[in-house]
Structures are given as structure tokens and as C-alpha cells.
Tab-separated table of C-alpha atoms in Angstrom:
chain	number	residue	atom	x	y	z
A	1	MET	CA	-31.398	35.885	18.163
A	2	ILE	CA	-31.915	32.989	15.748
A	3	ASP	CA	-35.237	31.234	16.125
A	4	ILE	CA	-35.879	27.506	15.656
A	5	LYS	CA	-36.964	27.861	12.018
A	6	GLN	CA	-33.839	29.842	11.160
A	7	MET	CA	-31.646	27.274	12.915
A	8	ALA	CA	-33.289	24.522	10.883
A	9	LEU	CA	-32.494	26.445	7.699
A	10	VAL	CA	-28.881	26.855	8.810
A	11	LEU	CA	-28.511	23.131	9.496
A	12	ASP	CA	-30.149	22.250	6.189
A	13	ALA	CA	-27.720	24.532	4.315
A	14	LEU	CA	-24.566	22.822	5.652
A	15	PRO	CA	-22.312	21.800	2.712
A	16	ASP	CA	-21.282	18.529	4.416
A	17	PRO	CA	-23.903	16.072	5.659
A	18	ALA	CA	-24.382	15.689	9.423
A	19	PHE	CA	-26.062	12.543	10.734
A	20	LEU	CA	-27.663	12.109	14.140
A	21	ILE	CA	-27.088	8.396	14.868
A	22	SER	CA	-27.958	6.327	17.942
A	23	ARG	CA	-25.631	3.867	19.673
A	24	SER	CA	-27.501	0.982	18.013
A	25	GLY	CA	-26.893	2.546	14.590
A	26	ARG	CA	-30.290	4.089	13.837
A	27	TYR	CA	-30.355	7.243	11.722
A	28	ILE	CA	-32.321	9.755	13.817
A	29	ALA	CA	-31.934	12.791	11.547
A	30	VAL	CA	-29.903	14.044	8.595
A	31	PHE	CA	-28.839	17.670	8.114
A	32	GLY	CA	-27.033	19.424	5.302
A	33	GLY	CA	-25.144	17.729	2.494
A	34	LYS	CA	-26.049	20.505	0.071
A	35	ASP	CA	-22.778	20.359	-1.860
A	36	ALA	CA	-24.157	18.384	-4.813
A	37	ARG	CA	-20.637	17.864	-6.203
A	38	TYR	CA	-19.989	15.310	-3.470
A	39	TYR	CA	-23.219	14.176	-1.840
A	40	HIS	CA	-26.631	12.699	-2.590
A	41	ASP	CA	-29.774	13.432	-0.607
A	42	GLY	CA	-29.545	11.332	2.551
A	43	SER	CA	-32.953	12.137	4.028
A	44	ASN	CA	-34.310	8.679	3.120
A	45	LEU	CA	-31.895	7.150	5.650
A	46	VAL	CA	-33.900	8.447	8.621
A	47	GLY	CA	-35.461	5.563	10.534
A	48	HIS	CA	-33.132	2.952	9.027
A	49	TYR	CA	-30.200	1.278	10.737
A	50	LEU	CA	-26.594	1.106	9.570
A	51	HIS	CA	-27.033	-2.628	8.954
A	52	ASP	CA	-29.944	-1.839	6.624
A	53	VAL	CA	-27.840	0.210	4.226
A	54	LEU	CA	-24.236	-0.975	4.669
A	55	ALA	CA	-22.418	-4.282	4.287
A	56	GLN	CA	-22.004	-6.079	7.606
A	57	ASP	CA	-18.282	-5.429	8.088
A	58	LYS	CA	-18.642	-1.735	7.254
A	59	ALA	CA	-21.700	-1.334	9.495
A	60	GLN	CA	-19.781	-2.949	12.372
A	61	TRP	CA	-16.921	-0.526	11.818
A	62	PHE	CA	-19.311	2.458	12.050
A	63	LEU	CA	-20.848	1.058	15.240
A	64	GLY	CA	-17.361	0.647	16.692
A	65	MET	CA	-16.516	4.286	15.964
A	66	ILE	CA	-19.788	5.441	17.550
A	67	ALA	CA	-19.087	3.348	20.660
A	68	THR	CA	-15.548	4.772	20.899
A	69	ALA	CA	-16.823	8.352	20.784
A	70	LEU	CA	-19.584	7.688	23.338
A	71	THR	CA	-17.181	5.933	25.720
A	72	SER	CA	-14.526	8.641	25.495
A	73	LYS	CA	-17.143	11.433	25.637
A	74	THR	CA	-14.890	13.451	23.301
A	75	LEU	CA	-14.767	14.284	19.610
A	76	HIS	CA	-13.444	11.341	17.592
A	77	ILE	CA	-11.998	11.905	14.082
A	78	GLU	CA	-11.477	9.052	11.629
A	79	GLU	CA	-10.754	8.752	7.896
A	80	TYR	CA	-12.577	5.987	6.020
A	81	GLU	CA	-13.575	4.885	2.537
A	82	LEU	CA	-16.912	3.891	1.011
A	83	SER	CA	-17.321	2.136	-2.315
A	84	SER	CA	-20.217	0.552	-4.187
A	85	LYS	CA	-19.495	-2.815	-2.537
A	86	ASP	CA	-20.024	-1.244	0.910
A	87	VAL	CA	-23.546	0.052	0.227
A	88	LYS	CA	-26.477	-2.339	-0.108
A	89	GLY	CA	-28.735	-2.105	-3.143
A	90	LEU	CA	-26.153	-0.594	-5.495
A	91	PRO	CA	-25.155	-2.402	-8.705
A	92	ASP	CA	-21.789	-4.176	-8.745
A	93	LEU	CA	-20.619	-1.845	-11.501
A	94	GLY	CA	-20.067	1.219	-9.365
A	95	PRO	CA	-17.258	3.796	-9.386
A	96	GLU	CA	-13.851	2.147	-9.764
A	97	GLU	CA	-12.360	4.226	-6.950
A	98	ALA	CA	-13.688	4.419	-3.422
A	99	ILE	CA	-14.784	7.747	-1.949
A	100	TRP	CA	-12.777	8.846	1.070
A	101	PHE	CA	-14.342	10.704	3.983
A	102	GLU	CA	-13.236	12.316	7.194
A	103	GLY	CA	-15.764	11.528	9.904
A	104	ARG	CA	-16.035	13.826	12.923
A	105	ILE	CA	-18.017	11.968	15.572
A	106	GLN	CA	-19.204	14.107	18.472
A	107	PRO	CA	-21.097	12.490	21.391
A	108	LEU	CA	-24.155	14.513	22.396
A	109	ASP	CA	-25.364	15.151	25.920
A	110	PHE	CA	-28.907	13.857	25.495
A	111	HIS	CA	-30.800	10.684	24.582
A	112	VAL	CA	-33.289	9.925	21.835
A	113	ALA	CA	-35.836	7.170	22.536
A	114	GLY	CA	-33.695	6.121	25.498
A	115	GLU	CA	-30.462	5.812	23.484
A	116	GLU	CA	-27.217	7.754	23.474
A	117	VAL	CA	-26.575	9.572	20.210
A	118	VAL	CA	-23.702	11.094	18.265
A	119	LEU	CA	-23.460	13.775	15.609
A	120	TRP	CA	-21.486	12.302	12.683
A	121	VAL	CA	-20.250	14.928	10.175
A	122	ALA	CA	-18.890	13.380	6.962
A	123	SER	CA	-16.564	15.439	4.739
A	124	ASN	CA	-15.524	14.176	1.310
A	125	ILE	CA	-11.701	14.230	1.269
A	126	SER	CA	-11.134	12.123	-1.867
A	127	LYS	CA	-9.066	14.765	-3.683
A	128	ARG	CA	-6.904	15.367	-0.632
A	129	HIS	CA	-6.465	11.631	-0.098
A	130	GLN	CA	-5.441	11.110	-3.735
A	131	LEU	CA	-2.850	13.878	-3.434
A	132	GLU	CA	-1.492	12.482	-0.165
A	133	THR	CA	-1.284	8.996	-1.695
A	134	LYS	CA	0.536	10.368	-4.735
A	135	LEU	CA	3.037	12.290	-2.594
A	136	ARG	CA	3.576	9.291	-0.328
A	137	LEU	CA	4.190	7.054	-3.344
A	138	GLN	CA	6.668	9.546	-4.763
A	139	GLY	CA	8.492	9.566	-1.450
A	140	ASP	CA	8.679	5.750	-1.485
A	141	THR	CA	9.721	5.312	-5.132
A	142	ASP	CA	13.141	5.267	-6.764
A	143	GLU	CA	13.181	8.022	-9.381
A	144	LEU	CA	15.021	6.089	-12.098
A	145	THR	CA	13.401	2.655	-11.886
A	146	ASN	CA	9.946	3.206	-10.331
A	147	LEU	CA	10.810	0.413	-7.915
A	148	LEU	CA	10.316	1.119	-4.222
A	149	ASN	CA	13.253	2.683	-2.415
A	150	ARG	CA	15.361	1.651	0.577
A	151	ARG	CA	13.267	3.630	3.064
A	152	ARG	CA	10.135	1.768	1.986
A	153	LEU	CA	12.061	-1.527	2.103
A	154	GLU	CA	12.858	-1.015	5.775
A	155	LYS	CA	9.222	-0.261	6.545
A	156	ASP	CA	7.874	-3.249	4.608
A	157	LEU	CA	10.402	-5.764	5.927
A	158	THR	CA	9.619	-4.638	9.468
A	159	GLN	CA	5.959	-5.457	8.793
A	160	HIS	CA	6.844	-8.827	7.220
A	161	PHE	CA	9.010	-9.654	10.245
A	162	ASP	CA	6.146	-8.769	12.597
A	163	ASN	CA	3.769	-10.974	10.571
A	164	PHE	CA	6.228	-13.853	10.867
A	165	THR	CA	6.741	-13.499	14.622
A	166	GLN	CA	3.024	-13.058	15.378
A	167	TYR	CA	1.358	-15.341	12.835
A	168	GLY	CA	4.126	-17.513	11.383
A	169	THR	CA	3.649	-16.025	7.899
A	170	PRO	CA	6.835	-16.745	5.915
A	171	THR	CA	8.627	-14.115	3.856
A	172	SER	CA	11.590	-14.852	1.618
A	173	ILE	CA	14.056	-12.201	0.474
A	174	LEU	CA	16.065	-12.035	-2.735
A	175	MET	CA	19.153	-9.831	-2.910
A	176	LEU	CA	20.187	-9.075	-6.500
A	177	ASP	CA	23.339	-7.542	-7.932
A	178	LEU	CA	23.886	-6.485	-11.543
A	179	ASP	CA	27.119	-8.052	-12.813
A	180	HIS	CA	29.565	-6.006	-14.949
A	181	LEU	CA	27.761	-2.670	-14.487
A	182	LYS	CA	31.019	-0.829	-13.679
A	183	LEU	CA	32.541	-2.128	-16.912
A	184	ILE	CA	29.538	-0.880	-18.892
A	185	ASN	CA	29.663	2.532	-17.210
A	186	ASP	CA	33.405	2.860	-17.827
A	187	ARG	CA	33.306	1.821	-21.481
A	188	TRP	CA	29.975	3.179	-22.713
A	189	GLY	CA	28.947	5.748	-20.122
A	190	HIS	CA	26.390	5.950	-17.329
A	191	HIS	CA	23.527	6.398	-19.793
A	192	GLU	CA	24.086	2.824	-20.985
A	193	GLY	CA	24.434	1.742	-17.385
A	194	ASP	CA	21.069	3.304	-16.557
A	195	LYS	CA	19.489	1.480	-19.506
A	196	THR	CA	20.815	-1.788	-18.094
A	197	ILE	CA	19.452	-0.986	-14.630
A	198	LEU	CA	16.049	-0.221	-16.158
A	199	VAL	CA	15.945	-3.601	-17.894
A	200	VAL	CA	16.466	-5.301	-14.549
A	201	ALA	CA	13.831	-3.116	-12.852
A	202	ASN	CA	11.243	-3.650	-15.599
A	203	THR	CA	11.864	-7.398	-15.600
A	204	CYS	CA	11.266	-7.451	-11.844
A	205	LEU	CA	8.006	-5.543	-12.207
A	206	ALA	CA	6.833	-7.818	-15.023
A	207	HIS	CA	7.366	-11.092	-13.132
A	208	LEU	CA	6.467	-10.330	-9.514
A	209	ARG	CA	3.279	-11.804	-8.099
A	210	CYS	CA	0.526	-9.672	-6.636
A	211	GLY	CA	1.739	-8.849	-3.115
A	212	ASP	CA	5.441	-9.167	-3.958
A	213	SER	CA	7.563	-6.010	-3.890
A	214	GLY	CA	10.734	-4.927	-5.668
A	215	TYR	CA	13.158	-2.334	-4.296
A	216	ARG	CA	16.271	-0.553	-5.504
A	217	PHE	CA	18.651	-1.065	-2.599
A	218	GLY	CA	21.635	0.811	-4.023
A	219	GLY	CA	23.253	1.690	-7.333
A	220	ASP	CA	23.205	-1.799	-8.871
A	221	GLU	CA	21.671	-3.779	-6.005
A	222	PHE	CA	18.019	-4.725	-5.720
A	223	VAL	CA	15.857	-6.536	-3.176
A	224	ILE	CA	12.664	-8.505	-3.734
A	225	ALA	CA	10.329	-9.404	-0.852
A	226	LEU	CA	8.214	-12.527	-1.353
A	227	PRO	CA	5.587	-12.733	1.430
A	228	GLY	CA	4.015	-16.142	1.879
A	229	MET	CA	6.850	-17.946	0.057
A	230	GLU	CA	9.069	-20.592	1.683
A	231	LEU	CA	12.803	-20.809	1.034
A	232	GLN	CA	12.917	-23.597	-1.565
A	233	GLN	CA	10.035	-22.097	-3.524
A	234	ALA	CA	11.833	-18.745	-3.426
A	235	PHE	CA	14.983	-20.404	-4.790
A	236	GLN	CA	13.017	-21.776	-7.766
A	237	PHE	CA	11.405	-18.376	-8.291
A	238	ALA	CA	14.838	-16.709	-8.243
A	239	GLU	CA	16.258	-19.153	-10.775
A	240	GLN	CA	13.402	-18.475	-13.194
A	241	LEU	CA	13.844	-14.756	-12.633
A	242	ARG	CA	17.571	-15.062	-13.381
A	243	LEU	CA	16.734	-16.710	-16.716
A	244	ASN	CA	14.325	-13.869	-17.488
A	245	PHE	CA	17.051	-11.324	-16.703
A	246	HIS	CA	19.492	-13.217	-18.911
A	247	GLN	CA	17.101	-13.205	-21.858
A	248	GLU	CA	16.264	-9.488	-21.576
A	249	LEU	CA	19.885	-8.437	-21.032
A	250	LEU	CA	21.009	-10.473	-24.056
A	251	ILE	CA	18.596	-8.484	-26.203
A	252	LEU	CA	19.923	-5.212	-24.798
A	253	SER	CA	23.574	-6.189	-25.236
A	254	GLN	CA	23.683	-7.600	-28.776
A	255	ASP	CA	26.033	-4.893	-30.057
A	256	ARG	CA	28.401	-5.205	-27.109
A	257	LEU	CA	28.455	-8.989	-27.434
A	258	THR	CA	29.390	-8.700	-31.091
A	259	LYS	CA	32.138	-6.156	-30.497
A	260	GLU	CA	33.657	-7.075	-27.134
A	261	GLY	CA	31.818	-10.045	-25.707
A	262	VAL	CA	30.427	-8.085	-22.745
A	263	CYS	CA	26.971	-9.029	-21.493
A	264	PRO	CA	25.602	-8.009	-18.088
A	265	SER	CA	23.948	-10.614	-15.887
A	266	VAL	CA	22.353	-10.823	-12.450
A	267	SER	CA	23.543	-12.714	-9.363
A	268	ILE	CA	20.952	-13.526	-6.698
A	269	GLY	CA	21.113	-14.499	-3.025
A	270	VAL	CA	18.074	-16.106	-1.397
A	271	ALA	CA	17.145	-16.135	2.298
A	272	THR	CA	14.029	-16.264	4.449
A	273	ILE	CA	12.991	-14.888	7.815
A	274	GLU	CA	13.767	-17.552	10.427
A	275	ALA	CA	12.643	-18.271	13.973
A	276	GLY	CA	15.971	-17.236	15.511
A	277	ASP	CA	16.001	-13.798	13.866
A	278	THR	CA	15.647	-10.787	16.138
A	279	SER	CA	14.809	-8.430	13.257
A	280	TYR	CA	14.507	-8.403	9.484
A	281	GLU	CA	18.145	-7.268	9.242
A	282	ALA	CA	19.328	-10.800	10.087
A	283	SER	CA	17.582	-12.349	7.082
A	284	LEU	CA	18.641	-9.468	4.840
A	285	LYS	CA	22.280	-10.022	5.842
A	286	ARG	CA	21.965	-13.740	5.044
A	287	ALA	CA	20.589	-12.870	1.592
A	288	ASP	CA	23.504	-10.460	1.103
A	289	ARG	CA	26.073	-13.133	2.052
A	290	ALA	CA	24.371	-15.590	-0.296
A	291	LEU	CA	24.520	-12.993	-3.075
A	292	TYR	CA	28.264	-12.561	-2.736
A	293	GLY	CA	28.628	-16.322	-2.670
A	294	ALA	CA	26.913	-16.351	-6.069
A	295	LYS	CA	29.235	-13.631	-7.381
A	296	HIS	CA	32.388	-15.368	-6.139
A	297	ALA	CA	31.169	-18.608	-7.752
A	298	GLY	CA	31.261	-16.963	-11.178
A	299	ARG	CA	28.232	-14.613	-11.310
A	300	ASN	CA	24.950	-15.107	-13.200
A	301	SER	CA	23.747	-17.632	-10.632
A	302	VAL	CA	21.448	-18.121	-7.648
A	303	ASN	CA	22.808	-19.028	-4.223
A	304	LEU	CA	20.801	-20.188	-1.234
A	305	ALA	CA	21.657	-18.753	2.183
A	306	ALA	CA	23.119	-21.166	4.717
A	307	CYS	CA	20.778	-21.866	7.623
């Protein structure tokens, strides 16, 4: 049989830290955390409250998780991040990347000082999280252009549509088509065609705002999502983007212009999510119709979707 002293040694030797925390957020005891690669000594937390050591929003999140576990009376598992901005008393210049943890929150069948308590075991999963993020990004990214792919487009536009229907947040959509790509592929080969596609992709990435997203929709078709942007503003944005495409594609095509007068360009259709839409597909179809209106009007132009 293991006696009390031996059990204390076992608990102290745990690689991951285990916190005994009350419903009000008071640290009752700290066990383990002996894997020095990931954890600092947490014994000085005993007697303090979550609000004493964590930023208010993060402390409230922890209290919410504790309440969920106590109410359900079952083990609750949650992944979360902690960075220097979440912990009080740390300098602003902390690690650039947050540390990710898996918290296993087990309600216990006794009280301490009249309060319900949980056992919170925190495991550092940063390496696993980085790998999962990398694999997820690879699954969402077009291999040639590093733009997002069609699968990710469907996911993101669904979210933008939900934001519009619930909160009225506008999202405009640009549908782009690379003019004369078939001619380039036929005359100079698909390698030159790929170079042309890359110019368009890199120009998109260079001129999108933070929060905007660019996608490769098909072979020579692209989509740009502009959350928070109304239709007329999106039209002006698209026109400036078209000029940027024109400038970059002129540089790429100097030899072809000299020899045969062939220069690729980009046609753009512009639409926005509207109140009568039942899904994002409706606005995407309007952008597509506007795009082909631009192509039929002579290419290298921007066309606004009809309301």
C-alpha cells in the first residue's frame, strides 16, 4: 500500500501541472509540473485567485470552464492558449507565440472551505498544435499560388454570410478571370501560363487588407472576399487592383508584346451579400455574371453586379 507521504511524492513528480481550484477561482494546491522544458514552478499561485494572476477576460474564461465542469459533474476537456499579455506582471516583450494547452477539468466530490473544487490538469500541446495548424493550412492552400483553395472559400463565405444575416456585417466578393491564358498556354506552354497565374496571385497577396482573403477558384479564376466593405467601395478597390495587375503583367509580358502583341489582363466582377440572399452562393453567382459581363465588354475591366 502507498502511504500519504509516498502519494505526495507521486503527485509532486507529475510531469504536467495539476491545479486544485475552487469555483470562485482560488488556487487551493498545485501538484507536479516537473517537466522543466514546458513549465515553471507554480507553487506561488496557492492562495491567489485567477483574477490576481490573469487578465480579466482570460480569468473569466477559466471560471466559465470550471463552472461548466462542476455543473455537468463530468470531465471537461478544452484547448486554450496563454501568452504574455494574458498573465499579469509579465513584461510586454514576451514570447512572440502563445503557448497552447489542453486542460482536463475534473470536478471533485468534496468541498474546500465550503466551496466546490476541480482538478485542472494542464498539458503543453504547443508542438502538436503547430503541426495541426500547419497541416490544416496545407489542406486549405492552393499548391501553385499559396492562395486559399475552393474548399476554404466555401467555409469562409459561409461564415461571412452568417455574419451578415446575424449582425449586418457587409462582405463584398470579387470574381477574377485571367484574360488570354489559353493563348499563352498554347503558344508558349503551361510553364509560362503558370508564371502568369503566379503574378496574379502575388499581386493579390500584396494588395489585400488585413482580414481580406484571396482564393484560387479554378484554373484561371480567382475570388477575393472583402469583409466589412460595401459594394461601391469594393468596386473602387477592384479598379485599383486591376491597374496593379495590368502593371505587373506588362512587366512579365514585354517580350511577347514586342513579338506578337499579346499581353494578359484581368477581368473582374464585383458583388456583395444582399438581404434577399439565402446563401453565399447567390452573391457568388452575381459576381460571376458580372465577371462575364466584363469579359464580353472587351476584357481588362471591372463590372458591377446588377442588384
